[in-house]
Amino acid sequence: MKPIRKIVIPVAGHGTRVLPATKSTPKEMLPVVDRPLIHYVVEEALEAGIEHIVFVTGRGKGALEDYFDHAFELEAGLEAKGKTEILEDVRQPIMTPGSLSYTRQQSPAGLGHAIWCAREIIGDEPFAISLPDVIIRGKPGCLREMVDHYNKCQGNIIAVEEVPREEVNKYGIIAPKSTDEALMEMTGMVEKPSVEDAPSNFSITGRYILQPEIFSLLEKTERGAGNEIQLTDAMAALMTQQPFFACTFSGESHDCGSKIGWLKANLAFATDRPEFVQELQSYVGELF
Ligand code: UTP
């Protein structure tokens, strides 16, 4: 069995749902409390034992590369002032040389196309994908739990979450064979089904483990919804050839690709920081 060593994190989108904030700042660099979204996503990947991160980037995403690199002047200044705690925080995202790769998607032709751009770096091994606008609150992280499942069942795995039945039309929804286990065998998935037609109320969350055969299928995938090459279309094709599972996870997801999701994430993650809790609670109480 080949272990999950690599992850693809696509960051080439335009983030139109959170404009104008993303006009000159990559969506993935929007902060939640005091660190950018991408920090949480990389931390979750490392906790899952991932050794190599592949970012699929695009124009204007340079800030993201800098975040994972040394900032010599800043670090020297902090060191000179004895600000060791902040210095530690600043250095924390820096990874071992060679464990980060960047490849460029020249135009955002869809999530499926972005993943396909990483094919040469991933090669012939199973790999993970994390969508960086979704951050997960809770330990163990979602990817850790997925890798643990993978080590027992292999195949392809998609993380899912239960959503209220009346809201299934906002999400990608899976069709499970049965729903009585943490790891559910899947028979299909549908994008934004009507409440009446939805095969379940388990929505796709933005974390995947896939086999490398997905790349040849992506190569053949025609443009679909939104005139984009969709990962879901290639996964549906792969599902006819290989086992697919869906797993729930113990944390809670926050979709920071929407304004309200990002606002809620800031509040939720702040409650994990004892230094902010009391003041924030009384302030929110005053506001509403
Ligand atoms: P989204 O559709 O949520 O991101 O894709 P977006 O396109 O940036 O956002 P909106 O819809 O315009 O607001 C999920 C992830 O996939 C990446 C995005 O950067 C995001 O992190 N993505 C999407 C790409 O890298 N390339 C694409 O062509 C599309």
PDB file of C-alpha atoms and ligand atoms in Angstrom:
ATOM      1  CA  MET A   1       0.000   0.000   0.000  1.00  0.00           C
ATOM      2  CA  LYS A   2       1.327   3.445  -0.924  1.00  0.00           C
ATOM      3  CA  PRO A   3       0.935   5.916   1.963  1.00  0.00           C
ATOM      4  CA  ILE A   4      -0.531   9.424   1.621  1.00  0.00           C
ATOM      5  CA  ARG A   5       2.561  11.637   1.500  1.00  0.00           C
ATOM      6  CA  LYS A   6       1.510  14.548  -0.683  1.00  0.00           C
ATOM      7  CA  ILE A   7      -1.284  17.079  -0.742  1.00  0.00           C
ATOM      8  CA  VAL A   8      -2.505  19.467  -3.425  1.00  0.00           C
ATOM      9  CA  ILE A   9      -3.817  22.804  -2.203  1.00  0.00           C
ATOM     10  CA  PRO A  10      -5.346  24.811  -5.069  1.00  0.00           C
ATOM     11  CA  VAL A  11      -5.044  28.562  -4.517  1.00  0.00           C
ATOM     12  CA  ALA A  12      -5.468  29.972  -8.008  1.00  0.00           C
ATOM     13  CA  GLY A  13      -9.114  31.086  -7.774  1.00  0.00           C
ATOM     14  CA  HIS A  14     -10.230  34.724  -7.796  1.00  0.00           C
ATOM     15  CA  GLY A  15     -12.236  34.596  -4.581  1.00  0.00           C
ATOM     16  CA  THR A  16     -15.059  36.626  -6.105  1.00  0.00           C
ATOM     17  CA  ARG A  17     -17.466  35.870  -3.266  1.00  0.00           C
ATOM     18  CA  VAL A  18     -15.321  37.814  -0.817  1.00  0.00           C
ATOM     19  CA  LEU A  19     -14.493  40.797  -3.014  1.00  0.00           C
ATOM     20  CA  PRO A  20     -13.379  43.518  -2.569  1.00  0.00           C
ATOM     21  CA  ALA A  21     -11.184  42.015   0.184  1.00  0.00           C
ATOM     22  CA  THR A  22      -9.602  39.719  -2.405  1.00  0.00           C
ATOM     23  CA  LYS A  23      -8.943  42.407  -5.016  1.00  0.00           C
ATOM     24  CA  SER A  24      -5.297  42.682  -3.984  1.00  0.00           C
ATOM     25  CA  THR A  25      -4.979  40.005  -1.266  1.00  0.00           C
ATOM     26  CA  PRO A  26      -5.203  36.281  -1.992  1.00  0.00           C
ATOM     27  CA  LYS A  27      -8.312  34.773  -0.384  1.00  0.00           C
ATOM     28  CA  GLU A  28      -6.095  32.178   1.278  1.00  0.00           C
ATOM     29  CA  MET A  29      -4.235  34.981   3.083  1.00  0.00           C
ATOM     30  CA  LEU A  30      -7.360  36.403   4.761  1.00  0.00           C
ATOM     31  CA  PRO A  31      -6.754  36.160   8.491  1.00  0.00           C
ATOM     32  CA  VAL A  32      -8.842  34.239  10.967  1.00  0.00           C
ATOM     33  CA  VAL A  33      -7.915  35.734  14.342  1.00  0.00           C
ATOM     34  CA  ASP A  34      -4.164  36.210  13.763  1.00  0.00           C
ATOM     35  CA  ARG A  35      -3.115  33.757  11.056  1.00  0.00           C
ATOM     36  CA  PRO A  36      -4.110  33.356   7.427  1.00  0.00           C
ATOM     37  CA  LEU A  37      -6.478  30.624   6.251  1.00  0.00           C
ATOM     38  CA  ILE A  38      -3.626  28.806   4.549  1.00  0.00           C
ATOM     39  CA  HIS A  39      -1.823  28.460   7.895  1.00  0.00           C
ATOM     40  CA  TYR A  40      -4.677  26.389   9.348  1.00  0.00           C
ATOM     41  CA  VAL A  41      -4.894  24.209   6.256  1.00  0.00           C
ATOM     42  CA  VAL A  42      -1.162  23.464   6.155  1.00  0.00           C
ATOM     43  CA  GLU A  43      -1.134  22.777   9.902  1.00  0.00           C
ATOM     44  CA  GLU A  44      -3.960  20.255   9.434  1.00  0.00           C
ATOM     45  CA  ALA A  45      -2.016  18.559   6.601  1.00  0.00           C
ATOM     46  CA  LEU A  46       1.163  18.284   8.655  1.00  0.00           C
ATOM     47  CA  GLU A  47      -0.790  16.819  11.573  1.00  0.00           C
ATOM     48  CA  ALA A  48      -2.008  14.124   9.151  1.00  0.00           C
ATOM     49  CA  GLY A  49       1.582  13.147   8.334  1.00  0.00           C
ATOM     50  CA  ILE A  50       1.768  14.883   4.928  1.00  0.00           C
ATOM     51  CA  GLU A  51       5.386  15.377   3.837  1.00  0.00           C
ATOM     52  CA  HIS A  52       5.045  17.388   0.653  1.00  0.00           C
ATOM     53  CA  ILE A  53       2.690  20.258  -0.141  1.00  0.00           C
ATOM     54  CA  VAL A  54       1.886  21.286  -3.693  1.00  0.00           C
ATOM     55  CA  PHE A  55       0.304  24.697  -4.129  1.00  0.00           C
ATOM     56  CA  VAL A  56      -1.431  25.375  -7.411  1.00  0.00           C
ATOM     57  CA  THR A  57      -1.041  29.133  -7.607  1.00  0.00           C
ATOM     58  CA  GLY A  58      -1.880  31.896 -10.040  1.00  0.00           C
ATOM     59  CA  ARG A  59      -1.271  35.603 -10.597  1.00  0.00           C
ATOM     60  CA  GLY A  60      -1.101  37.765  -7.493  1.00  0.00           C
ATOM     61  CA  LYS A  61      -0.504  34.914  -5.062  1.00  0.00           C
ATOM     62  CA  GLY A  62       3.089  35.844  -4.167  1.00  0.00           C
ATOM     63  CA  ALA A  63       2.154  36.737  -0.571  1.00  0.00           C
ATOM     64  CA  LEU A  64       1.385  33.094  -0.022  1.00  0.00           C
ATOM     65  CA  GLU A  65       4.869  31.955  -1.042  1.00  0.00           C
ATOM     66  CA  ASP A  66       6.427  34.595   1.208  1.00  0.00           C
ATOM     67  CA  TYR A  67       4.374  33.410   4.174  1.00  0.00           C
ATOM     68  CA  PHE A  68       6.147  30.056   4.150  1.00  0.00           C
ATOM     69  CA  ASP A  69       9.604  31.584   3.780  1.00  0.00           C
ATOM     70  CA  HIS A  70      12.004  33.454   6.046  1.00  0.00           C
ATOM     71  CA  ALA A  71      11.505  37.200   6.479  1.00  0.00           C
ATOM     72  CA  PHE A  72      15.075  38.038   7.430  1.00  0.00           C
ATOM     73  CA  GLU A  73      14.689  41.733   8.284  1.00  0.00           C
ATOM     74  CA  LEU A  74      11.577  41.140  10.333  1.00  0.00           C
ATOM     75  CA  GLU A  75      13.089  38.183  12.176  1.00  0.00           C
ATOM     76  CA  ALA A  76      16.350  40.058  12.892  1.00  0.00           C
ATOM     77  CA  GLY A  77      14.353  43.013  14.235  1.00  0.00           C
ATOM     78  CA  LEU A  78      12.275  40.821  16.533  1.00  0.00           C
ATOM     79  CA  GLU A  79      15.376  38.993  17.709  1.00  0.00           C
ATOM     80  CA  ALA A  80      17.184  42.249  18.490  1.00  0.00           C
ATOM     81  CA  LYS A  81      14.192  43.407  20.568  1.00  0.00           C
ATOM     82  CA  GLY A  82      14.005  40.085  22.412  1.00  0.00           C
ATOM     83  CA  LYS A  83      10.469  39.411  21.167  1.00  0.00           C
ATOM     84  CA  THR A  84      10.990  35.678  21.176  1.00  0.00           C
ATOM     85  CA  GLU A  85       7.356  34.605  21.392  1.00  0.00           C
ATOM     86  CA  ILE A  86       6.334  36.583  18.310  1.00  0.00           C
ATOM     87  CA  LEU A  87       9.487  35.413  16.554  1.00  0.00           C
ATOM     88  CA  GLU A  88       8.486  31.835  17.175  1.00  0.00           C
ATOM     89  CA  ASP A  89       5.041  32.509  15.683  1.00  0.00           C
ATOM     90  CA  VAL A  90       6.601  34.169  12.632  1.00  0.00           C
ATOM     91  CA  ARG A  91       8.953  31.235  12.043  1.00  0.00           C
ATOM     92  CA  GLN A  92       6.415  28.501  12.689  1.00  0.00           C
ATOM     93  CA  PRO A  93       5.085  28.178   9.108  1.00  0.00           C
ATOM     94  CA  ILE A  94       8.564  27.785   7.600  1.00  0.00           C
ATOM     95  CA  MET A  95       8.921  24.259   6.290  1.00  0.00           C
ATOM     96  CA  THR A  96      11.866  22.026   5.509  1.00  0.00           C
ATOM     97  CA  PRO A  97      13.500  23.114   2.246  1.00  0.00           C
ATOM     98  CA  GLY A  98      12.133  21.060  -0.654  1.00  0.00           C
ATOM     99  CA  SER A  99       8.887  20.090   1.024  1.00  0.00           C
ATOM    100  CA  LEU A 100       6.846  22.764  -0.750  1.00  0.00           C
ATOM    101  CA  SER A 101       6.260  22.903  -4.495  1.00  0.00           C
ATOM    102  CA  TYR A 102       4.482  25.534  -6.516  1.00  0.00           C
ATOM    103  CA  THR A 103       2.933  25.047  -9.901  1.00  0.00           C
ATOM    104  CA  ARG A 104       0.938  27.618 -11.767  1.00  0.00           C
ATOM    105  CA  GLN A 105      -2.550  27.457 -13.208  1.00  0.00           C
ATOM    106  CA  GLN A 106      -2.374  30.182 -15.844  1.00  0.00           C
ATOM    107  CA  SER A 107      -6.108  30.862 -15.778  1.00  0.00           C
ATOM    108  CA  PRO A 108      -8.713  29.624 -13.290  1.00  0.00           C
ATOM    109  CA  ALA A 109     -10.379  27.032 -15.536  1.00  0.00           C
ATOM    110  CA  GLY A 110     -11.955  25.240 -12.582  1.00  0.00           C
ATOM    111  CA  LEU A 111     -11.018  23.155  -9.555  1.00  0.00           C
ATOM    112  CA  GLY A 112     -10.570  20.010 -11.659  1.00  0.00           C
ATOM    113  CA  HIS A 113      -8.145  21.814 -13.940  1.00  0.00           C
ATOM    114  CA  ALA A 114      -6.224  23.186 -10.934  1.00  0.00           C
ATOM    115  CA  ILE A 115      -5.749  19.673  -9.529  1.00  0.00           C
ATOM    116  CA  TRP A 116      -4.672  18.381 -12.951  1.00  0.00           C
ATOM    117  CA  CYS A 117      -1.919  21.037 -12.977  1.00  0.00           C
ATOM    118  CA  ALA A 118      -0.248  19.134 -10.099  1.00  0.00           C
ATOM    119  CA  ARG A 119      -0.061  15.785 -11.950  1.00  0.00           C
ATOM    120  CA  GLU A 120       3.702  15.789 -12.607  1.00  0.00           C
ATOM    121  CA  ILE A 121       4.560  16.612  -9.010  1.00  0.00           C
ATOM    122  CA  ILE A 122       2.178  14.039  -7.526  1.00  0.00           C
ATOM    123  CA  GLY A 123       3.171  11.249  -9.916  1.00  0.00           C
ATOM    124  CA  ASP A 124       1.805   7.741  -9.483  1.00  0.00           C
ATOM    125  CA  GLU A 125       0.687   7.761  -5.864  1.00  0.00           C
ATOM    126  CA  PRO A 126      -2.493   8.452  -3.897  1.00  0.00           C
ATOM    127  CA  PHE A 127      -2.681  11.983  -2.556  1.00  0.00           C
ATOM    128  CA  ALA A 128      -4.812  14.374  -0.535  1.00  0.00           C
ATOM    129  CA  ILE A 129      -6.533  17.584  -1.592  1.00  0.00           C
ATOM    130  CA  SER A 130      -7.575  20.408   0.737  1.00  0.00           C
ATOM    131  CA  LEU A 131      -9.600  23.395  -0.359  1.00  0.00           C
ATOM    132  CA  PRO A 132      -7.999  26.244   1.556  1.00  0.00           C
ATOM    133  CA  ASP A 133     -11.098  28.357   2.029  1.00  0.00           C
ATOM    134  CA  VAL A 134     -12.519  25.640   4.281  1.00  0.00           C
ATOM    135  CA  ILE A 135     -10.858  25.473   7.667  1.00  0.00           C
ATOM    136  CA  ILE A 136     -11.636  22.844  10.268  1.00  0.00           C
ATOM    137  CA  ARG A 137     -11.933  23.599  13.948  1.00  0.00           C
ATOM    138  CA  GLY A 138     -11.178  20.712  16.284  1.00  0.00           C
ATOM    139  CA  LYS A 139      -8.594  18.035  16.946  1.00  0.00           C
ATOM    140  CA  PRO A 140      -7.799  15.569  15.539  1.00  0.00           C
ATOM    141  CA  GLY A 141      -8.012  17.368  12.213  1.00  0.00           C
ATOM    142  CA  CYS A 142     -10.217  16.075   9.435  1.00  0.00           C
ATOM    143  CA  LEU A 143      -7.270  14.941   7.282  1.00  0.00           C
ATOM    144  CA  ARG A 144      -5.740  12.980  10.162  1.00  0.00           C
ATOM    145  CA  GLU A 145      -8.990  11.059  10.496  1.00  0.00           C
ATOM    146  CA  MET A 146      -9.204  10.522   6.735  1.00  0.00           C
ATOM    147  CA  VAL A 147      -5.645   9.174   6.526  1.00  0.00           C
ATOM    148  CA  ASP A 148      -6.418   6.790   9.401  1.00  0.00           C
ATOM    149  CA  HIS A 149      -9.433   5.507   7.435  1.00  0.00           C
ATOM    150  CA  TYR A 150      -7.338   5.283   4.288  1.00  0.00           C
ATOM    151  CA  ASN A 151      -4.730   3.144   5.991  1.00  0.00           C
ATOM    152  CA  LYS A 152      -7.474   0.595   6.672  1.00  0.00           C
ATOM    153  CA  CYS A 153      -9.587   0.720   3.486  1.00  0.00           C
ATOM    154  CA  GLN A 154      -7.546   2.434   0.705  1.00  0.00           C
ATOM    155  CA  GLY A 155      -9.604   3.527  -2.314  1.00  0.00           C
ATOM    156  CA  ASN A 156     -10.825   7.121  -2.539  1.00  0.00           C
ATOM    157  CA  ILE A 157     -12.261   9.075   0.390  1.00  0.00           C
ATOM    158  CA  ILE A 158     -14.296  12.278   0.581  1.00  0.00           C
ATOM    159  CA  ALA A 159     -14.983  14.122   3.840  1.00  0.00           C
ATOM    160  CA  VAL A 160     -18.658  14.928   4.397  1.00  0.00           C
ATOM    161  CA  GLU A 161     -20.786  16.713   6.953  1.00  0.00           C
ATOM    162  CA  GLU A 162     -24.460  16.502   7.745  1.00  0.00           C
ATOM    163  CA  VAL A 163     -26.407  19.617   6.779  1.00  0.00           C
ATOM    164  CA  PRO A 164     -30.054  20.462   7.497  1.00  0.00           C
ATOM    165  CA  ARG A 165     -32.251  18.624   4.976  1.00  0.00           C
ATOM    166  CA  GLU A 166     -33.834  21.875   3.738  1.00  0.00           C
ATOM    167  CA  GLU A 167     -30.374  23.254   2.827  1.00  0.00           C
ATOM    168  CA  VAL A 168     -29.109  20.398   0.637  1.00  0.00           C
ATOM    169  CA  ASN A 169     -29.714  22.527  -2.457  1.00  0.00           C
ATOM    170  CA  LYS A 170     -26.697  24.700  -1.519  1.00  0.00           C
ATOM    171  CA  TYR A 171     -24.139  21.866  -1.509  1.00  0.00           C
ATOM    172  CA  GLY A 172     -22.574  18.910  -3.295  1.00  0.00           C
ATOM    173  CA  ILE A 173     -24.381  15.918  -1.797  1.00  0.00           C
ATOM    174  CA  ILE A 174     -23.273  12.285  -1.763  1.00  0.00           C
ATOM    175  CA  ALA A 175     -25.304   9.153  -2.352  1.00  0.00           C
ATOM    176  CA  PRO A 176     -24.238   6.646   0.305  1.00  0.00           C
ATOM    177  CA  LYS A 177     -24.957   2.913   0.195  1.00  0.00           C
ATOM    178  CA  SER A 178     -25.848   3.013   3.891  1.00  0.00           C
ATOM    179  CA  THR A 179     -25.462   5.669   6.555  1.00  0.00           C
ATOM    180  CA  ASP A 180     -24.919   3.653   9.700  1.00  0.00           C
ATOM    181  CA  GLU A 181     -21.099   3.743   9.788  1.00  0.00           C
ATOM    182  CA  ALA A 182     -18.452   6.480  10.064  1.00  0.00           C
ATOM    183  CA  LEU A 183     -17.049   5.328   6.713  1.00  0.00           C
ATOM    184  CA  MET A 184     -19.810   5.070   4.111  1.00  0.00           C
ATOM    185  CA  GLU A 185     -19.434   3.406   0.762  1.00  0.00           C
ATOM    186  CA  MET A 186     -20.633   5.792  -1.942  1.00  0.00           C
ATOM    187  CA  THR A 187     -22.631   5.158  -5.081  1.00  0.00           C
ATOM    188  CA  GLY A 188     -22.676   8.696  -6.466  1.00  0.00           C
ATOM    189  CA  MET A 189     -22.887  12.411  -5.792  1.00  0.00           C
ATOM    190  CA  VAL A 190     -24.954  15.325  -7.059  1.00  0.00           C
ATOM    191  CA  GLU A 191     -24.298  19.024  -7.141  1.00  0.00           C
ATOM    192  CA  LYS A 192     -26.982  21.152  -5.423  1.00  0.00           C
ATOM    193  CA  PRO A 193     -29.919  18.701  -5.623  1.00  0.00           C
ATOM    194  CA  SER A 194     -33.477  19.755  -4.831  1.00  0.00           C
ATOM    195  CA  VAL A 195     -34.642  18.888  -1.306  1.00  0.00           C
ATOM    196  CA  GLU A 196     -36.974  16.216  -2.720  1.00  0.00           C
ATOM    197  CA  ASP A 197     -34.349  14.526  -4.932  1.00  0.00           C
ATOM    198  CA  ALA A 198     -31.330  14.655  -2.598  1.00  0.00           C
ATOM    199  CA  PRO A 199     -29.892  11.158  -1.991  1.00  0.00           C
ATOM    200  CA  SER A 200     -28.794  12.146   1.555  1.00  0.00           C
ATOM    201  CA  ASN A 201     -28.016  15.208   3.640  1.00  0.00           C
ATOM    202  CA  PHE A 202     -24.235  14.609   3.686  1.00  0.00           C
ATOM    203  CA  SER A 203     -22.448  17.510   2.008  1.00  0.00           C
ATOM    204  CA  ILE A 204     -18.967  17.398   0.480  1.00  0.00           C
ATOM    205  CA  THR A 205     -16.615  19.453   2.655  1.00  0.00           C
ATOM    206  CA  GLY A 206     -13.377  20.213   0.770  1.00  0.00           C
ATOM    207  CA  ARG A 207     -11.064  17.391   1.866  1.00  0.00           C
ATOM    208  CA  TYR A 208     -10.316  14.446  -0.432  1.00  0.00           C
ATOM    209  CA  ILE A 209      -7.992  11.468  -0.745  1.00  0.00           C
ATOM    210  CA  LEU A 210      -7.777  10.324  -4.350  1.00  0.00           C
ATOM    211  CA  GLN A 211      -5.941   7.760  -6.434  1.00  0.00           C
ATOM    212  CA  PRO A 212      -3.634   9.048  -9.206  1.00  0.00           C
ATOM    213  CA  GLU A 213      -5.947   7.656 -11.920  1.00  0.00           C
ATOM    214  CA  ILE A 214      -7.954  10.846 -11.371  1.00  0.00           C
ATOM    215  CA  PHE A 215      -5.398  12.716 -13.510  1.00  0.00           C
ATOM    216  CA  SER A 216      -6.055  10.817 -16.750  1.00  0.00           C
ATOM    217  CA  LEU A 217      -9.782  11.275 -16.152  1.00  0.00           C
ATOM    218  CA  LEU A 218      -9.326  15.006 -15.540  1.00  0.00           C
ATOM    219  CA  GLU A 219      -7.421  15.201 -18.809  1.00  0.00           C
ATOM    220  CA  LYS A 220     -10.535  13.925 -20.619  1.00  0.00           C
ATOM    221  CA  THR A 221     -13.081  15.886 -18.580  1.00  0.00           C
ATOM    222  CA  GLU A 222     -14.999  18.424 -20.630  1.00  0.00           C
ATOM    223  CA  ARG A 223     -15.938  21.791 -19.209  1.00  0.00           C
ATOM    224  CA  GLY A 224     -19.053  21.384 -17.079  1.00  0.00           C
ATOM    225  CA  ALA A 225     -20.959  23.621 -14.646  1.00  0.00           C
ATOM    226  CA  GLY A 226     -19.902  27.277 -14.847  1.00  0.00           C
ATOM    227  CA  ASN A 227     -17.935  26.399 -18.013  1.00  0.00           C
ATOM    228  CA  GLU A 228     -15.188  25.055 -15.713  1.00  0.00           C
ATOM    229  CA  ILE A 229     -13.427  21.681 -15.536  1.00  0.00           C
ATOM    230  CA  GLN A 230     -15.042  20.197 -12.461  1.00  0.00           C
ATOM    231  CA  LEU A 231     -13.325  17.813 -10.051  1.00  0.00           C
ATOM    232  CA  THR A 232     -16.709  16.260  -9.264  1.00  0.00           C
ATOM    233  CA  ASP A 233     -17.166  15.172 -12.905  1.00  0.00           C
ATOM    234  CA  ALA A 234     -13.816  13.342 -12.916  1.00  0.00           C
ATOM    235  CA  MET A 235     -14.557  11.799  -9.501  1.00  0.00           C
ATOM    236  CA  ALA A 236     -17.890  10.510 -10.815  1.00  0.00           C
ATOM    237  CA  ALA A 237     -15.986   8.787 -13.642  1.00  0.00           C
ATOM    238  CA  LEU A 238     -13.428   7.344 -11.202  1.00  0.00           C
ATOM    239  CA  MET A 239     -16.264   6.025  -9.059  1.00  0.00           C
ATOM    240  CA  THR A 240     -17.248   3.658 -11.869  1.00  0.00           C
ATOM    241  CA  GLN A 241     -13.755   2.080 -11.672  1.00  0.00           C
ATOM    242  CA  GLN A 242     -12.673   2.208  -8.017  1.00  0.00           C
ATOM    243  CA  PRO A 243     -14.178   2.136  -4.519  1.00  0.00           C
ATOM    244  CA  PHE A 244     -15.205   5.490  -3.074  1.00  0.00           C
ATOM    245  CA  PHE A 245     -15.970   6.187   0.564  1.00  0.00           C
ATOM    246  CA  ALA A 246     -17.339   9.170   2.436  1.00  0.00           C
ATOM    247  CA  CYS A 247     -16.355   9.833   6.027  1.00  0.00           C
ATOM    248  CA  THR A 248     -17.677  12.190   8.638  1.00  0.00           C
ATOM    249  CA  PHE A 249     -15.176  13.822  10.989  1.00  0.00           C
ATOM    250  CA  SER A 250     -15.165  15.111  14.528  1.00  0.00           C
ATOM    251  CA  GLY A 251     -14.300  18.811  13.942  1.00  0.00           C
ATOM    252  CA  GLU A 252     -16.537  21.504  12.477  1.00  0.00           C
ATOM    253  CA  SER A 253     -15.888  23.113   9.105  1.00  0.00           C
ATOM    254  CA  HIS A 254     -15.962  26.831   8.342  1.00  0.00           C
ATOM    255  CA  ASP A 255     -16.397  27.997   4.762  1.00  0.00           C
ATOM    256  CA  CYS A 256     -14.336  31.175   4.674  1.00  0.00           C
ATOM    257  CA  GLY A 257     -14.953  31.548   0.940  1.00  0.00           C
ATOM    258  CA  SER A 258     -18.183  33.333   1.894  1.00  0.00           C
ATOM    259  CA  LYS A 259     -18.334  36.553   3.909  1.00  0.00           C
ATOM    260  CA  ILE A 260     -20.651  35.217   6.587  1.00  0.00           C
ATOM    261  CA  GLY A 261     -18.640  31.992   6.888  1.00  0.00           C
ATOM    262  CA  TRP A 262     -15.444  33.987   7.386  1.00  0.00           C
ATOM    263  CA  LEU A 263     -17.066  36.230  10.016  1.00  0.00           C
ATOM    264  CA  LYS A 264     -18.348  33.185  11.933  1.00  0.00           C
ATOM    265  CA  ALA A 265     -14.948  31.484  11.697  1.00  0.00           C
ATOM    266  CA  ASN A 266     -13.287  34.480  13.337  1.00  0.00           C
ATOM    267  CA  LEU A 267     -15.659  34.287  16.271  1.00  0.00           C
ATOM    268  CA  ALA A 268     -15.418  30.509  16.598  1.00  0.00           C
ATOM    269  CA  PHE A 269     -11.611  30.365  16.429  1.00  0.00           C
ATOM    270  CA  ALA A 270     -11.335  33.324  18.836  1.00  0.00           C
ATOM    271  CA  THR A 271     -13.236  31.321  21.437  1.00  0.00           C
ATOM    272  CA  ASP A 272     -10.329  28.854  21.410  1.00  0.00           C
ATOM    273  CA  ARG A 273      -8.027  31.639  22.619  1.00  0.00           C
ATOM    274  CA  PRO A 274      -8.431  32.257  26.357  1.00  0.00           C
ATOM    275  CA  GLU A 275      -6.899  35.757  26.076  1.00  0.00           C
ATOM    276  CA  PHE A 276      -9.829  36.951  23.910  1.00  0.00           C
ATOM    277  CA  VAL A 277     -12.838  35.055  25.224  1.00  0.00           C
ATOM    278  CA  GLN A 278     -14.127  37.292  27.998  1.00  0.00           C
ATOM    279  CA  GLU A 279     -13.763  40.620  26.223  1.00  0.00           C
ATOM    280  CA  LEU A 280     -15.185  39.251  22.983  1.00  0.00           C
ATOM    281  CA  GLN A 281     -18.159  37.699  24.725  1.00  0.00           C
ATOM    282  CA  SER A 282     -19.163  40.905  26.463  1.00  0.00           C
ATOM    283  CA  TYR A 283     -18.598  42.946  23.285  1.00  0.00           C
ATOM    284  CA  VAL A 284     -20.761  40.617  21.180  1.00  0.00           C
ATOM    285  CA  GLY A 285     -23.396  40.781  23.921  1.00  0.00           C
ATOM    286  CA  GLU A 286     -23.377  44.604  23.690  1.00  0.00           C
ATOM    287  CA  LEU A 287     -23.650  44.542  19.900  1.00  0.00           C
ATOM    288  CA  PHE A 288     -26.662  42.255  19.576  1.00  0.00           C
TER     289      PHE A 288
HETATM  290  P1  UTP B   1     -13.768  28.189  -5.071  1.00  0.00           P
HETATM  291  O1  UTP B   1     -14.691  28.173  -6.208  1.00  0.00           O
HETATM  292  O2  UTP B   1     -14.319  28.160  -3.700  1.00  0.00           O
HETATM  293  O3  UTP B   1     -12.786  29.440  -5.127  1.00  0.00           O
HETATM  294  O4  UTP B   1     -12.691  27.030  -5.252  1.00  0.00           O
HETATM  295  P2  UTP B   1     -12.806  30.734  -5.982  1.00  0.00           P
HETATM  296  O5  UTP B   1     -13.056  30.439  -7.408  1.00  0.00           O
HETATM  297  O6  UTP B   1     -11.549  31.444  -5.637  1.00  0.00           O
HETATM  298  O7  UTP B   1     -14.001  31.508  -5.282  1.00  0.00           O
HETATM  299  P3  UTP B   1     -15.249  32.306  -5.844  1.00  0.00           P
HETATM  300  O8  UTP B   1     -16.279  31.260  -6.137  1.00  0.00           O
HETATM  301  O9  UTP B   1     -14.786  33.086  -7.032  1.00  0.00           O
HETATM  302  O10 UTP B   1     -15.617  33.182  -4.697  1.00  0.00           O
HETATM  303  C1  UTP B   1     -12.129  26.300  -4.183  1.00  0.00           C
HETATM  304  C2  UTP B   1     -10.616  26.422  -4.198  1.00  0.00           C
HETATM  305  O11 UTP B   1     -10.103  26.044  -5.467  1.00  0.00           O
HETATM  306  C3  UTP B   1      -9.255  27.027  -5.986  1.00  0.00           C
HETATM  307  C4  UTP B   1      -9.611  28.319  -5.275  1.00  0.00           C
HETATM  308  O12 UTP B   1      -8.461  29.152  -5.150  1.00  0.00           O
HETATM  309  C5  UTP B   1     -10.129  27.841  -3.948  1.00  0.00           C
HETATM  310  O13 UTP B   1      -9.110  27.793  -2.990  1.00  0.00           O
HETATM  311  N1  UTP B   1      -9.424  27.125  -7.436  1.00  0.00           N
HETATM  312  C6  UTP B   1     -10.668  27.224  -7.962  1.00  0.00           C
HETATM  313  C7  UTP B   1      -8.303  27.114  -8.247  1.00  0.00           C
HETATM  314  O14 UTP B   1      -7.160  27.018  -7.765  1.00  0.00           O
HETATM  315  N2  UTP B   1      -8.485  27.211  -9.596  1.00  0.00           N
HETATM  316  C8  UTP B   1      -9.703  27.309 -10.155  1.00  0.00           C
HETATM  317  O15 UTP B   1      -9.793  27.384 -11.394  1.00  0.00           O
HETATM  318  C9  UTP B   1     -10.833  27.323  -9.312  1.00  0.00           C
END
